[in-house]
Each structure stands twice: as C-alpha cells, then as structure tokens.
Short mmCIF file of C-alpha atoms and ligand atoms in Angstrom, two decimals:
data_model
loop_
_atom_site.label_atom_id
_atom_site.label_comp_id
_atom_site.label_asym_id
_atom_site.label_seq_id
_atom_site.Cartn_x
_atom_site.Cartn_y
_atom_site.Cartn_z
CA UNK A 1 23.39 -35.15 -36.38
CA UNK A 2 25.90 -32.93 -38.53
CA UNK A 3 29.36 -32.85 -36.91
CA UNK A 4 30.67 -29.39 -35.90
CA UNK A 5 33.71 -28.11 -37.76
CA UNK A 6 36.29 -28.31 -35.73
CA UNK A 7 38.15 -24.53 -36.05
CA UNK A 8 41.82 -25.47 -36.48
CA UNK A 9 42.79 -21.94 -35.32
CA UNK A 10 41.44 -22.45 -32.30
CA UNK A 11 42.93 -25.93 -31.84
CA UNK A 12 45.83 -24.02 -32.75
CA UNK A 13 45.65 -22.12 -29.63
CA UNK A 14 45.11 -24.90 -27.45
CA UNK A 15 48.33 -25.31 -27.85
CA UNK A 16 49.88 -22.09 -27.92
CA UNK A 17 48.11 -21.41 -24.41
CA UNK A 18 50.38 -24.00 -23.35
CA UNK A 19 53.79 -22.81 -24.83
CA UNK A 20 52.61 -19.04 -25.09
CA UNK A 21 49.78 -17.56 -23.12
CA UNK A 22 50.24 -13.99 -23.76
CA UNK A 23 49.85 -14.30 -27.29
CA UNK A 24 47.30 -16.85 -27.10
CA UNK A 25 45.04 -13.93 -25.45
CA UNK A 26 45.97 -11.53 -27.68
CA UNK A 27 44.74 -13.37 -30.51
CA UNK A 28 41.68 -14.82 -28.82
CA UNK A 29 40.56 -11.78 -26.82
CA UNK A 30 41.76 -9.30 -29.58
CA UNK A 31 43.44 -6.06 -30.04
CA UNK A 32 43.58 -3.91 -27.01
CA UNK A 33 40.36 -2.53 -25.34
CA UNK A 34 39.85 1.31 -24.39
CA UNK A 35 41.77 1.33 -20.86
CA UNK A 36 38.90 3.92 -19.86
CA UNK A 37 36.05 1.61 -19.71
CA UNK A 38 35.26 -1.36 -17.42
CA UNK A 39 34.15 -3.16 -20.09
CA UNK A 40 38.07 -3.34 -21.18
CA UNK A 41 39.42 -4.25 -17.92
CA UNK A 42 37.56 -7.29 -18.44
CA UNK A 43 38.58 -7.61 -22.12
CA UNK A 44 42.22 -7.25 -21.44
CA UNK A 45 41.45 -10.47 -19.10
CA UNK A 46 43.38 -13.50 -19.90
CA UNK A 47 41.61 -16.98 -19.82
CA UNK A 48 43.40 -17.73 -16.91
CA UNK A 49 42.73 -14.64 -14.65
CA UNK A 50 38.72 -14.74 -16.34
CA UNK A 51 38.55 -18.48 -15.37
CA UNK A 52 39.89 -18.13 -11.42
CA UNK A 53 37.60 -14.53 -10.82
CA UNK A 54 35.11 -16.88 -11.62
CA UNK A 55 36.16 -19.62 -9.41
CA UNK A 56 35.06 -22.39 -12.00
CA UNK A 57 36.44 -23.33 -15.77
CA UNK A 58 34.68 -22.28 -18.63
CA UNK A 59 33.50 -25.40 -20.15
CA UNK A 60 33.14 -23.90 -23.72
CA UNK A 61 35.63 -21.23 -23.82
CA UNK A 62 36.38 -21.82 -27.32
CA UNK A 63 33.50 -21.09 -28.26
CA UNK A 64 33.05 -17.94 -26.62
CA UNK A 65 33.23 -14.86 -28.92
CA UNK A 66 36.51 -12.78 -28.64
CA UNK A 67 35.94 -10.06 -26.41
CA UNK A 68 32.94 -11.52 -24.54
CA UNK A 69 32.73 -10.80 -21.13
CA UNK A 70 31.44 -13.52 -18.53
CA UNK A 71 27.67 -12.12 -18.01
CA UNK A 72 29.03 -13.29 -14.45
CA UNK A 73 31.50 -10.67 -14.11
CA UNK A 74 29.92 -8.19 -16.63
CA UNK A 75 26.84 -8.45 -14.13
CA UNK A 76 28.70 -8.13 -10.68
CA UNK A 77 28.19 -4.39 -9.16
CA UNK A 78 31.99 -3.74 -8.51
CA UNK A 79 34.82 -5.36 -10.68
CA UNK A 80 37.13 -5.29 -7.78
CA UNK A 81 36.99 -4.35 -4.38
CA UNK A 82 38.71 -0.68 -3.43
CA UNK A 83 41.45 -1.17 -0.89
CA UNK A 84 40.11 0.64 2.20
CA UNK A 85 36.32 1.22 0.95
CA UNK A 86 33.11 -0.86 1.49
CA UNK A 87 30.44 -0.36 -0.83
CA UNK A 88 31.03 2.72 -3.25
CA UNK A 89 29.39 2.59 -6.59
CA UNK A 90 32.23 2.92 -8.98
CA UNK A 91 31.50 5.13 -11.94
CA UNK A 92 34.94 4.76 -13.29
CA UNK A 93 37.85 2.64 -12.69
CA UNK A 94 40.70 3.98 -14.84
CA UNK A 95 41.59 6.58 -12.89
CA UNK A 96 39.03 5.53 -9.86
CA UNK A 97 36.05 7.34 -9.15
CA UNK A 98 33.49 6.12 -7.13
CA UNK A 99 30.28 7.27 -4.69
CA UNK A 100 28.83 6.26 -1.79
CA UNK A 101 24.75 5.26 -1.46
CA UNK A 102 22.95 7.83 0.75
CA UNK A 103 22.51 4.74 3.36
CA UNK A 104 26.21 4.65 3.61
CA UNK A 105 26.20 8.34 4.39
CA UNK A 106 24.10 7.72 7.90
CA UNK A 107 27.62 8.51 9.97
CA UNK A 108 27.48 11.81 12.02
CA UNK A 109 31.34 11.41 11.03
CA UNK A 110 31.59 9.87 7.73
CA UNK A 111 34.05 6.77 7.87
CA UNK A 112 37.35 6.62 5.11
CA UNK A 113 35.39 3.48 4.08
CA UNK A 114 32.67 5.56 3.06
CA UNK A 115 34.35 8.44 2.00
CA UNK A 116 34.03 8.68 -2.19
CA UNK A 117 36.82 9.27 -4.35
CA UNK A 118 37.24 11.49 -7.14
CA UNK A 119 40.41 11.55 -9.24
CA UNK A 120 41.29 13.35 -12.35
CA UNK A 121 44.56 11.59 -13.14
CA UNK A 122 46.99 9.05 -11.83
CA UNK A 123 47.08 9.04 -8.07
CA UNK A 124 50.60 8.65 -7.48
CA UNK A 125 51.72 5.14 -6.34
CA UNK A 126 51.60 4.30 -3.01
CA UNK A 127 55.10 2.84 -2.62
CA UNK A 128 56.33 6.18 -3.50
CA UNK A 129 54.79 8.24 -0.91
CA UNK A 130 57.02 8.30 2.29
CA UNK A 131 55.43 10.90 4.72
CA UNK A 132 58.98 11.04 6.23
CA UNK A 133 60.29 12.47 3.50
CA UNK A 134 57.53 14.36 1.76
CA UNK A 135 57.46 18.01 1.54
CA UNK A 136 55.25 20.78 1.20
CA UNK A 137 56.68 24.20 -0.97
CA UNK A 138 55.21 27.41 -0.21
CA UNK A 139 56.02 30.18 -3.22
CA UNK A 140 54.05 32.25 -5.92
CA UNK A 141 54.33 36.05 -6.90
CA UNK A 142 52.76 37.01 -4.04
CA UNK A 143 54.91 35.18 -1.37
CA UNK A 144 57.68 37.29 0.46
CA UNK A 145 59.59 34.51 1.76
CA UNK A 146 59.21 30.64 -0.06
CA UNK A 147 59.72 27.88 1.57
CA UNK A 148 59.80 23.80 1.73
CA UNK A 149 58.76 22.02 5.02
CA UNK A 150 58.62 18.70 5.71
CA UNK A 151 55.80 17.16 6.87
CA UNK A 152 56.87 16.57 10.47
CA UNK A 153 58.72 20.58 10.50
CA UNK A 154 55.06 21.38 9.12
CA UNK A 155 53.32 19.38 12.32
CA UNK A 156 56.33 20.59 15.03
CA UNK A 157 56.11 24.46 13.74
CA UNK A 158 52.19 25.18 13.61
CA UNK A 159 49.49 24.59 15.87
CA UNK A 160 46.83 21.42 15.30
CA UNK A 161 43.38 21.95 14.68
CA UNK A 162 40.32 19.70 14.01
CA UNK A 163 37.25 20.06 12.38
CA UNK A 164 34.70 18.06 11.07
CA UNK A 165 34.21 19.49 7.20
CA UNK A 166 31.93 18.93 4.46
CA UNK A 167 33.14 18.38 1.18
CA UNK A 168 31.02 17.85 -2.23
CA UNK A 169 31.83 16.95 -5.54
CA UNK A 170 30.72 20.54 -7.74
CA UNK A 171 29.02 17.48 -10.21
CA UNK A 172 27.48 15.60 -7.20
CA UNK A 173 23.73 14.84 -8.94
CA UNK A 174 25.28 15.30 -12.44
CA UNK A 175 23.36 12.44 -13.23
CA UNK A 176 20.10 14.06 -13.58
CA UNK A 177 21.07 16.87 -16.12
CA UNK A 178 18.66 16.50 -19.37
CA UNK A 179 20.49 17.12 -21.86
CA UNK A 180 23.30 14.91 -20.07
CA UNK A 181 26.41 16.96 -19.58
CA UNK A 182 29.71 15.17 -19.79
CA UNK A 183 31.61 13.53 -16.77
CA UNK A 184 31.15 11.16 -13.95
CA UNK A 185 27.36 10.53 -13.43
CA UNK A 186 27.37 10.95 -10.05
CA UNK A 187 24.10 10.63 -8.59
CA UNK A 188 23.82 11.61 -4.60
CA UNK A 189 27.14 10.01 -2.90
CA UNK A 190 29.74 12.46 -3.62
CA UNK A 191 29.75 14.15 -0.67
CA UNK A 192 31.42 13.84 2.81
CA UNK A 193 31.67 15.03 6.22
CA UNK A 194 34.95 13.31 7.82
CA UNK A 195 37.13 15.24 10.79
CA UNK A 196 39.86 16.59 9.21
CA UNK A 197 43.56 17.03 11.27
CA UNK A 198 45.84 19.92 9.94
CA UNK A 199 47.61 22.82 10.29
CA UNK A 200 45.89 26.12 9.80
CA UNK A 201 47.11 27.44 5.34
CA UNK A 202 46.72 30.91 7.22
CA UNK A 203 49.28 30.19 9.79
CA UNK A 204 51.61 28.74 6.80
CA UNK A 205 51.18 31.62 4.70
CA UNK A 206 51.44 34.11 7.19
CA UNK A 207 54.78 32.95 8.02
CA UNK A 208 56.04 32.78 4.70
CA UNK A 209 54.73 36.17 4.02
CA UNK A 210 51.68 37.36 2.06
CA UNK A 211 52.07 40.50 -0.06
CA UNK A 212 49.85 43.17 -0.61
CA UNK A 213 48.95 42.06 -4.00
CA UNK A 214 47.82 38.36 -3.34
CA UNK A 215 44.70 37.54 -4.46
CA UNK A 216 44.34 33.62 -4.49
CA UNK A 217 45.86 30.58 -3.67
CA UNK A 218 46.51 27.49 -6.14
CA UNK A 219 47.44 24.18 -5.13
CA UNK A 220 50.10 21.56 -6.63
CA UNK A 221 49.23 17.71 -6.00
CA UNK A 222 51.81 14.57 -7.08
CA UNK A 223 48.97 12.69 -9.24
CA UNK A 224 49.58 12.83 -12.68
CA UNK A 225 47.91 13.66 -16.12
CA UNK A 226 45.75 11.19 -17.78
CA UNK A 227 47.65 11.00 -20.87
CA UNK A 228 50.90 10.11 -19.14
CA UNK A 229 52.53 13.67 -20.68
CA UNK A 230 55.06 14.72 -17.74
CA UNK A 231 54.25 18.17 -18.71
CA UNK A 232 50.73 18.04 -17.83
CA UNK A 233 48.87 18.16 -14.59
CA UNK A 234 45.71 16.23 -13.50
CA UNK A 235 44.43 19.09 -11.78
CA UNK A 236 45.94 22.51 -10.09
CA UNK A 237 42.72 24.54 -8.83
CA UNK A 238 42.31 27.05 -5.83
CA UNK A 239 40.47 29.60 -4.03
CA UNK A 240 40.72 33.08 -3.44
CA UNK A 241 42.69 34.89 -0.19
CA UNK A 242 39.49 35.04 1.95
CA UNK A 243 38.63 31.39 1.85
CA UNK A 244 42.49 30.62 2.01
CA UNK A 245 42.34 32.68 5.49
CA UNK A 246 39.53 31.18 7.21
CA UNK A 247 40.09 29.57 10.43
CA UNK A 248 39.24 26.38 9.08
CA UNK A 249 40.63 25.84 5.64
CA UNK A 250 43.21 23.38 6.85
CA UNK A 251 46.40 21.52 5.15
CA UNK A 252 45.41 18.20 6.72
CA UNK A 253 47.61 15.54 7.29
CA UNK A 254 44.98 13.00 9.51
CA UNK A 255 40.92 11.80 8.83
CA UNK A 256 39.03 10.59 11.54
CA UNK A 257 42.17 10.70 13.60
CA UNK A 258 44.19 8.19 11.26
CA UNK A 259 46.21 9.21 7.95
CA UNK A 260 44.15 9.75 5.35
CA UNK A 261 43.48 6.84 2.97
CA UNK A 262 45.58 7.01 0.22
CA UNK A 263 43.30 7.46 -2.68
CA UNK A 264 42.10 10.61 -0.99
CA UNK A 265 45.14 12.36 -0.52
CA UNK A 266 47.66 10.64 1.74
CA UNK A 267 49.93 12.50 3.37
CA UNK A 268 48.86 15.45 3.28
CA UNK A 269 45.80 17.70 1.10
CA UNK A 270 43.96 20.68 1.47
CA UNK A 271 40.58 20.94 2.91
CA UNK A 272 38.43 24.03 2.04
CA UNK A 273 34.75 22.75 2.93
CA UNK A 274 31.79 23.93 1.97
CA UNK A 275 33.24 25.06 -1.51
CA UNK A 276 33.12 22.34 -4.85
CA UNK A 277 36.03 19.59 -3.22
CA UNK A 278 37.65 20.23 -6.55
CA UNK A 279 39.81 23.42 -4.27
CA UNK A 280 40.64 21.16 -1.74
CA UNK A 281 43.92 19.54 -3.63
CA UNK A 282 45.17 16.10 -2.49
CA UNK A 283 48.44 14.66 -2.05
CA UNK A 284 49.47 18.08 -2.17
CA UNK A 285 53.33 19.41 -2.85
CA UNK A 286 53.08 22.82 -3.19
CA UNK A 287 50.94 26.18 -2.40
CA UNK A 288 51.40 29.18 -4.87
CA UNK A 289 49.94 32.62 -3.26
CA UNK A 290 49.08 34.31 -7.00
CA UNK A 291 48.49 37.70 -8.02
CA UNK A 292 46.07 36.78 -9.74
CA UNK A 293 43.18 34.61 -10.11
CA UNK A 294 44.97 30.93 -10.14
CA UNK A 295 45.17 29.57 -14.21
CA UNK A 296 46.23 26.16 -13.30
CA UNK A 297 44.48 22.95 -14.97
CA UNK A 298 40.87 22.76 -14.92
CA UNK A 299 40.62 26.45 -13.82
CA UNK A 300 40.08 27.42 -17.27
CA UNK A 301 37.37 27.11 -20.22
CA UNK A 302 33.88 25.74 -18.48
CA UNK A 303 35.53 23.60 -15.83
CA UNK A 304 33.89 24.49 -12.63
CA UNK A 305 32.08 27.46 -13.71
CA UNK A 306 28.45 27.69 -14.26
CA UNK A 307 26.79 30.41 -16.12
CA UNK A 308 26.42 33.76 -15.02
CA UNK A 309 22.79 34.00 -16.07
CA UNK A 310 20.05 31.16 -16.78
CA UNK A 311 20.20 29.36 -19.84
CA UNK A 312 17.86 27.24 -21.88
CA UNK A 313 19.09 23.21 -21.41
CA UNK A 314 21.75 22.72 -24.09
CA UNK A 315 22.93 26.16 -24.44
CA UNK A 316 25.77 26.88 -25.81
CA UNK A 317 27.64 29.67 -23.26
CA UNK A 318 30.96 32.01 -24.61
CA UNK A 319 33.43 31.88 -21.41
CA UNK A 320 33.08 35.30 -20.83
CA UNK A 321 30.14 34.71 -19.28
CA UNK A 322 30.74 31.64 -17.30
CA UNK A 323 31.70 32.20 -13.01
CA UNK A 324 33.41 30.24 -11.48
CA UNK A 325 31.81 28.00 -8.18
CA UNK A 326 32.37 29.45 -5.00
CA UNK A 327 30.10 28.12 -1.93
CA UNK A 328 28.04 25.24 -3.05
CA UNK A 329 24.34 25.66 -2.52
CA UNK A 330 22.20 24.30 0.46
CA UNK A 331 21.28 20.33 -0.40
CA UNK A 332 20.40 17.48 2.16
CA UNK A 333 20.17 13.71 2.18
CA UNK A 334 18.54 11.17 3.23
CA UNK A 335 20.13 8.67 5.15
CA UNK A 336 17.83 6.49 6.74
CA UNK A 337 15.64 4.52 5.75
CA UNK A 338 17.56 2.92 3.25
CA UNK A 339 15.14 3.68 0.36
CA UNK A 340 13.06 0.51 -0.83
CA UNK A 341 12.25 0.06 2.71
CA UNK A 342 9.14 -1.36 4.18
CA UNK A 343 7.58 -0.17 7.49
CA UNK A 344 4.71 -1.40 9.59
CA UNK A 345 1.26 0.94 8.87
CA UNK A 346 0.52 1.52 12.62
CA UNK A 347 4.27 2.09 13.82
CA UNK A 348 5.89 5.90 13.95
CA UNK A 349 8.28 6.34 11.22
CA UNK A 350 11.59 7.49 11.91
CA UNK A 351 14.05 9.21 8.93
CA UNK A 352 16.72 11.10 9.09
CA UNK A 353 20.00 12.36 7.37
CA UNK A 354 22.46 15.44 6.80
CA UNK A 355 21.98 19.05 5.15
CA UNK A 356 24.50 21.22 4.65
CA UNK A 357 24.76 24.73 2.80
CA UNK A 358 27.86 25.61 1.49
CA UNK A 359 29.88 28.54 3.63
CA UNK A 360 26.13 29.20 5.39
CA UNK A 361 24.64 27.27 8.31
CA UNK A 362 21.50 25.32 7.41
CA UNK A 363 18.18 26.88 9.19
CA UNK A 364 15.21 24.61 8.22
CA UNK A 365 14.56 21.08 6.95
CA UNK A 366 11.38 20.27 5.84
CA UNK A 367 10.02 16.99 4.67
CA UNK A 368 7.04 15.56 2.79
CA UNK A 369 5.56 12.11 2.11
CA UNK A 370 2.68 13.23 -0.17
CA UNK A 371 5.26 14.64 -3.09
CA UNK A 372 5.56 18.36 -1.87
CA UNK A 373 2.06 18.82 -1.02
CA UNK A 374 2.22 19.35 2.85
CA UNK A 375 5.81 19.69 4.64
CA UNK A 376 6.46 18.74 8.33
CA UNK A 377 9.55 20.18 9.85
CA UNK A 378 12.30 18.23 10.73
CA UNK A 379 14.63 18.36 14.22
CA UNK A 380 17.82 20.06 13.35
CA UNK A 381 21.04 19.99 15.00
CA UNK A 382 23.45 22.76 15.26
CA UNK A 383 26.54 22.23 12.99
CA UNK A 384 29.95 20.58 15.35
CA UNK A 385 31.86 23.54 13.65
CA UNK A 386 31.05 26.25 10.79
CA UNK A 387 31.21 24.20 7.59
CA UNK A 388 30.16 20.79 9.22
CA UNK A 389 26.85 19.25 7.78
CA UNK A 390 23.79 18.97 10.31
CA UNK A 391 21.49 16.18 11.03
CA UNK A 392 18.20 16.52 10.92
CA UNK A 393 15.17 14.13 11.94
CA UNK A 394 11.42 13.61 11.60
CA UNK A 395 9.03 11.03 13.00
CA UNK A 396 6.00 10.66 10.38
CA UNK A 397 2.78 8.26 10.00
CA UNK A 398 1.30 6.83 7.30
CA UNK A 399 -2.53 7.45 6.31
CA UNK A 400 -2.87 4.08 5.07
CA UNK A 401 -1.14 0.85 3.05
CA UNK A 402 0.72 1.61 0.11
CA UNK A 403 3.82 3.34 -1.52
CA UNK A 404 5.13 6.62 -0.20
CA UNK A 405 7.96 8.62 -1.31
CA UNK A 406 10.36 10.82 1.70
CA UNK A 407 11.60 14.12 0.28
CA UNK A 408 13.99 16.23 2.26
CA UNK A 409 14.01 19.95 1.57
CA UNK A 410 16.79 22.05 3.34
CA UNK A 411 16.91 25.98 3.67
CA UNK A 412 19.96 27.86 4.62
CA UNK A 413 20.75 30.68 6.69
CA UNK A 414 19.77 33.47 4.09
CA UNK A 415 16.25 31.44 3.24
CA UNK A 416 17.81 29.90 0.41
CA UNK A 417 15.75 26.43 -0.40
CA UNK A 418 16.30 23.14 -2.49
CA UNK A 419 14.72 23.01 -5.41
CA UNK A 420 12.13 20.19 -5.34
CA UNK A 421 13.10 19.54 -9.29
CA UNK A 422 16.78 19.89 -11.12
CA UNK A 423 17.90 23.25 -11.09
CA UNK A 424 19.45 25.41 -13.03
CA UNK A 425 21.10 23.68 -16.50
CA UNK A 426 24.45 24.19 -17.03
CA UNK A 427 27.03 23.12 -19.43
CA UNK A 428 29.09 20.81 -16.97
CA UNK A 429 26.65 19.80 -15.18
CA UNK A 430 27.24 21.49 -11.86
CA UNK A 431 25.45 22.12 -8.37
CA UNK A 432 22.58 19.88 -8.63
CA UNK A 433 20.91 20.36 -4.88
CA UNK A 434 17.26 19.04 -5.91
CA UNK A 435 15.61 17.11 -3.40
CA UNK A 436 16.60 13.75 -2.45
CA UNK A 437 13.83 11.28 -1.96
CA UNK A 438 13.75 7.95 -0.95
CA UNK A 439 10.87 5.09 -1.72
CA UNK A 440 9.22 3.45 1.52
CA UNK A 441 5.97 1.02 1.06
CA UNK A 442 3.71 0.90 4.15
CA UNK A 443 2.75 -2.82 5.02
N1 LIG T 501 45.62 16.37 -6.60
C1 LIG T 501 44.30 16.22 -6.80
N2 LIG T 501 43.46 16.82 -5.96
C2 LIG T 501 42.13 16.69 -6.14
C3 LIG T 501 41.59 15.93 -7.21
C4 LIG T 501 42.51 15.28 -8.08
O1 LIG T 501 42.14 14.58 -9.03
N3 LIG T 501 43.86 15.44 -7.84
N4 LIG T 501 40.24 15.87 -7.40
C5 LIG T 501 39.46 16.97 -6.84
C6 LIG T 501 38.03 16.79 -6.94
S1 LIG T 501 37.30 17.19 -8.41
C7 LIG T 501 37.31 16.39 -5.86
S2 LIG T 501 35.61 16.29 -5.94
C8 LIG T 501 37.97 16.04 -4.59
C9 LIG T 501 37.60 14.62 -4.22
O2 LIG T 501 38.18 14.26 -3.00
P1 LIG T 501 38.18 12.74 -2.56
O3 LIG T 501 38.66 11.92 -3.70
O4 LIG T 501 39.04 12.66 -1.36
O5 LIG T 501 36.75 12.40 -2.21
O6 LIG T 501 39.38 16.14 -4.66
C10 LIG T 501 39.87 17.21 -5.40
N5 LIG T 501 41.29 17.29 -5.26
MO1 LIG T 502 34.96 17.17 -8.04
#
C-alpha cells in the first residue's frame, strides 16, 4: 500500500491552531466568503465553532477541502434558530428574511412566532432600543406644527385602538415569476394577520397640523443601509393622505397584546394593512407629511411599482410607465391540511384557511379538488375589522383512492377573482395572488 504524503502545511497548522486559531482558519478555510449568502456564514466557520454545531469532531478535517461545508450543516433547513420564531423558512440571513409555511398560518390571530420578517437593511441592535427613551418626530412641508413625542407622551396623549390587520409582502409568491425577477423568493408565507395596539397617525397628525397642500406621508425607521454608508437608508416608503387618515392605519406600539418582537419593529412601527407591508415602516423615528408624493428609498425606479399596462414576461418597462402598489389584490391560503396529507377515503374532509383582499372585504371562496373543473363554495366569515383576513371552510369527499390537489379561489367585494395561474409579469416580481393549492392522497 503506497503511503500518503503527509502535507507539511497542514501539519503546519496543527500547530498554529494551537498557538493561533484565527489565522489557522483563515488559511485553511480561505479568504473571506460573500457575507450575503448562507453558504458563507458557514465558510467564515472556524474548526472549532464547525466541530461543536456538529456536536462530534471531524475525524479527517485535514483533509477536508477549504471552504467545504459539513453536508450536515449545509443540509439542515435553518442555520440557526430566530430568537422569538418557530419554523420560518429563511430565504436570507444577512439581513434576515424569512416566511412562514401556510400550515403555520392556521391562527385566526397569527402568533409573533409565526409572523415573517422582511428586512432591507440592518435592524438596529437590540441593546440600543430603550422604549423609555425612544421618540417619534412628526415634521415635513406639509406639517404646521412639528413635533417629538416620546413613546409613553405618544400612549398618555392619544386614544388606544386595536385591530387585527393583514399585512403582505408586495413580492409574497415572487417565487413563481418565469422569467425569475430579482429578490427574496418568497413563495406563500409572507403574509400576516396579528392584532396590532397603537395610536390612531390621524389623531397624531391632526394635532400637529396638516396643511392644505399635504399629499402623502413617508416614514423614517432606525435600521440601517446595507452597505454600512451612514448616509443611506434601508428603506423610507409611504402612502398617500387618504390611507394615512383611515381609522385604522395605526402607529403601533403592541402585537397580540405584547411589544412587538424586535425584528419586526420593536417599539414602535406603522401598520397600514391591506396595502404591500413595505408602507408600514418599522422601528419607526419619524413621520414626514410631504407635498408631494414621498421620494424616500425604494420609492423610486421599479421598486414597488408594477406596470401600468400588461407586458410580455421579460419586458423591459421605461419608469414612466410603471404605478406604484396601492391595495394588494384578493389572494387566500390554505391552512389546513398541511399539504402532503393523507385522509381516510370514506371520512368527510375538512380544509380551511384565510383570504383577504387588499382595502376590499372578501365575498366568495371557492374551492376545487378536480384542478378547476367544478368549484364548491366555501363557509366564509365576516372580517373582525375592515382590513382583517377571513376564514373560510369547506367539508369535501373523495370519489375514490388516489392523489388530489385543494385549490382555494377567493373573490372580493367588487367580483375581483384569483387567478388560477401566475398573473400578470412584472419586472419585480410583484402581487402574485394565484391560487394556492395543497397535495392530499386519499387512502
Ligand atoms: N424600517 C423598515 N421598515 C420596513 C422594512 C424595513 O426593512 N425597514 N421592510 C418593509 C417590508 S418590504 C415589509 S414586507 C414589512 C415586513 O414586516 P415584518 O418584517 O414585520 O414582517 O416591513 C416593511 N417595513
Ligand atoms: Mo416587502
């Protein structure tokens, strides 16, 4: 049997582990990996922190091509658990962005566990965030009189209000654009329906004075740009005066009756439901009533808008002719089953989930086992609030043994329905409501 060359560089860093571990990963493991990708968090892994996430030594770690990652870890679901959520699908972890499953949806009231997070930048840290002494400036063109309140002179001076609201990712089923469009490839869980605590932004702004030339509202959060460039902002969207003025667009301090969990929005954001979540600002610091339509990051160039007109997948559209999102469009999930179930051939079957339809109410839910062929109409409950999602149910049967597919359909208020297939193309990959359907076998 030939003897295998011993690699003296490698012996070399035996010992240098010993004396210097730092460098000893650098030059076993490499230069730096892209911070962006998951693959690099593991990459940037020393031997030490690789060997104890997988509770056992490597046995031949010297032999193990720089860079490698553990098939162990690179196999895992999650890399890491999220402090405060249970079971998201994480599509990104540098900043984090992560889904739900549509069986973790099944909540009338969706839990902070289950609530998915979407961040365009740094969230700031939470050892810096002190409620007690966090404040909230209201100024812009268009405000008579600014002004900074804390968050407890915010609670003391304006009346409370709950409501349970519905917000959405505007690239929620970005996933099943063809071409692909850039961004997080979320598929169905960004989306949900928690009970939101707050003060009224109308009461706010009507104190501070709204002149007669406002015409939107932009929001100012603490999380910061990507790049680390203090001069930047993550994001700094908004919505016009008549969304800013409804009853229940709320500057919320509380979810589900507790603070809301840090990573979405802690102490205090803005909740405008029903319209793309990207309006409803988190760990917000500031309110600017504009004079004109807001121009902070990511209102600008193709984020958020969607073409004014059809276009052929792929198209190239000028800005000019690009709107931007206002109410989302009617969509629905399904919650249960989980899909992959199995169910007993003789036995009713039971499914059920949400739909919700932007600033409408949703009238109809239909569903199907046979692909779209014949519909059966679901129960339908009336909506807690305006702007809260409904639940629907329907008891089925099977014909007979075999694989089935459930498919939802919702239809709003003005007879608006889901597309059964991907809708409308766009360059961003926006406002994806096609069916959801879910795989059950009868046994
Ligand atoms: N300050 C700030 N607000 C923000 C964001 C952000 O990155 N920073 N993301 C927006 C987008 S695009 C969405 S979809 C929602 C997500 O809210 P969540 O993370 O609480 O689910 O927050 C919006 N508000
Ligand atoms: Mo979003």
């Amino acid at each position: 049997m030939k003897e295998e060359p011993q690699n003296p560089h490698v012996r070399g860093l035996h010992e240098l582990y010993a004396e210097d571990p730092e460098r000893a990963d650098l030059l076993l493991w490499g230069r730096r990996a892209d911070p962006l990708s998951r693959r690099g968090f593991f990459r940037r892994m020393g031997l030490a922190a690789m060997t104890s996430a997988l509770g056992a030594e490597i046995v031949f770690w010297d032999r193990m091509p720089a860079g490698l990652i553990p098939a162990a870890l690179a196999q895992a679901p999650t890399p890491f658990q999220i402090e405060g959520k249970e079971g998201l699908v994480v599509l990104n972890d540098r900043p984090i962005n992560a889904e739900a499953t549509a069986d973790l949806l099944d909540d009338e009231i969706t839990p902070a566990k289950h609530l998915f997070i979407r961040n365009n930048g740094h969230p700031p840290q939470l050892d810096t965030i002190d409620p007690e002494t966090w404040t909230l400036e209201i100024a812009g063109e268009a405000c008579e009189r600014p002004a900074k309140f804390t968050l407890s002179e915010l609670k003391a001076k304006f009346p409370h209000h709950t409501y349970q609201l519905q917000i959405e990712c505007g690239g929620n089923g970005r996933s099943e654009f063809n071409p692909p469009t850039h961004g997080n490839q979320w598929t169905i869980g960004a989306v949900g329906c928690p009970e939101w605590t707050g003060v009224r932004l109308r009461d706010v702004l009507e104190h501070c004075g709204i002149k007669e030339n406002a015409v939107y509202v932009g929001y100012r959060g603490a999380d910061t740009h990507l790049s680390g460039d203090p001069t930047k902002e993550a994001i700094s969207r908004g919505v016009p005066m008549r969304k800013a003025l409804e009853d229940e667009t709320l500057l919320a301090f509380a979810m589900n009756g507790e603070d809301i969990p840090w990573q979405n929005g802690h102490p205090l954001r803005l909740v405008a439901g029903g319209w793309p979540a990207s309006v409803s600002g988190k760990w917000l610091r500031k309110i600017e009533i504009r004079d004109r339509v807001h121009d902070g990051e990511k209102m600008g160039g193709d984020s958020y808008k969607v073409p004014k007109y059809p276009v052929a997948p792929g198209t190239k559209v000028p800005e000019e002719d690009m709107a931007i999102i206002e109410s989302m469009p009617v969509k629905s999930v399904v919650t249960f089953p989980k899909s992959g179930a199995t169910h007993p051939l003789g036995e009713t079957f039971s499914c059920r989930g949400h739909a919700w339809a932007g600033d409408l109410e949703v009238k109809e839910v239909h569903v199907s086992i046979d692909f779209g062929t014949t519909w059966t109409k679901a129960g339908l409950k009336k909506p807690v609030n305006r702007l809260a999602w409904q639940r629907w149910e329907a008891e089925l049967k099977f014909p007979k043994k075999g694989y089935y597919e459930v498919w939802a359909r919702a239809v709003d208020s003005e007879g608006r329905s889901q597309p059964m297939l991907v809708p409308g193309w766009n360059p961003k990959g926006y406002l994806n409501n096609a069916c959801h359907r879910i795989a059950v076998q009868a046994v």
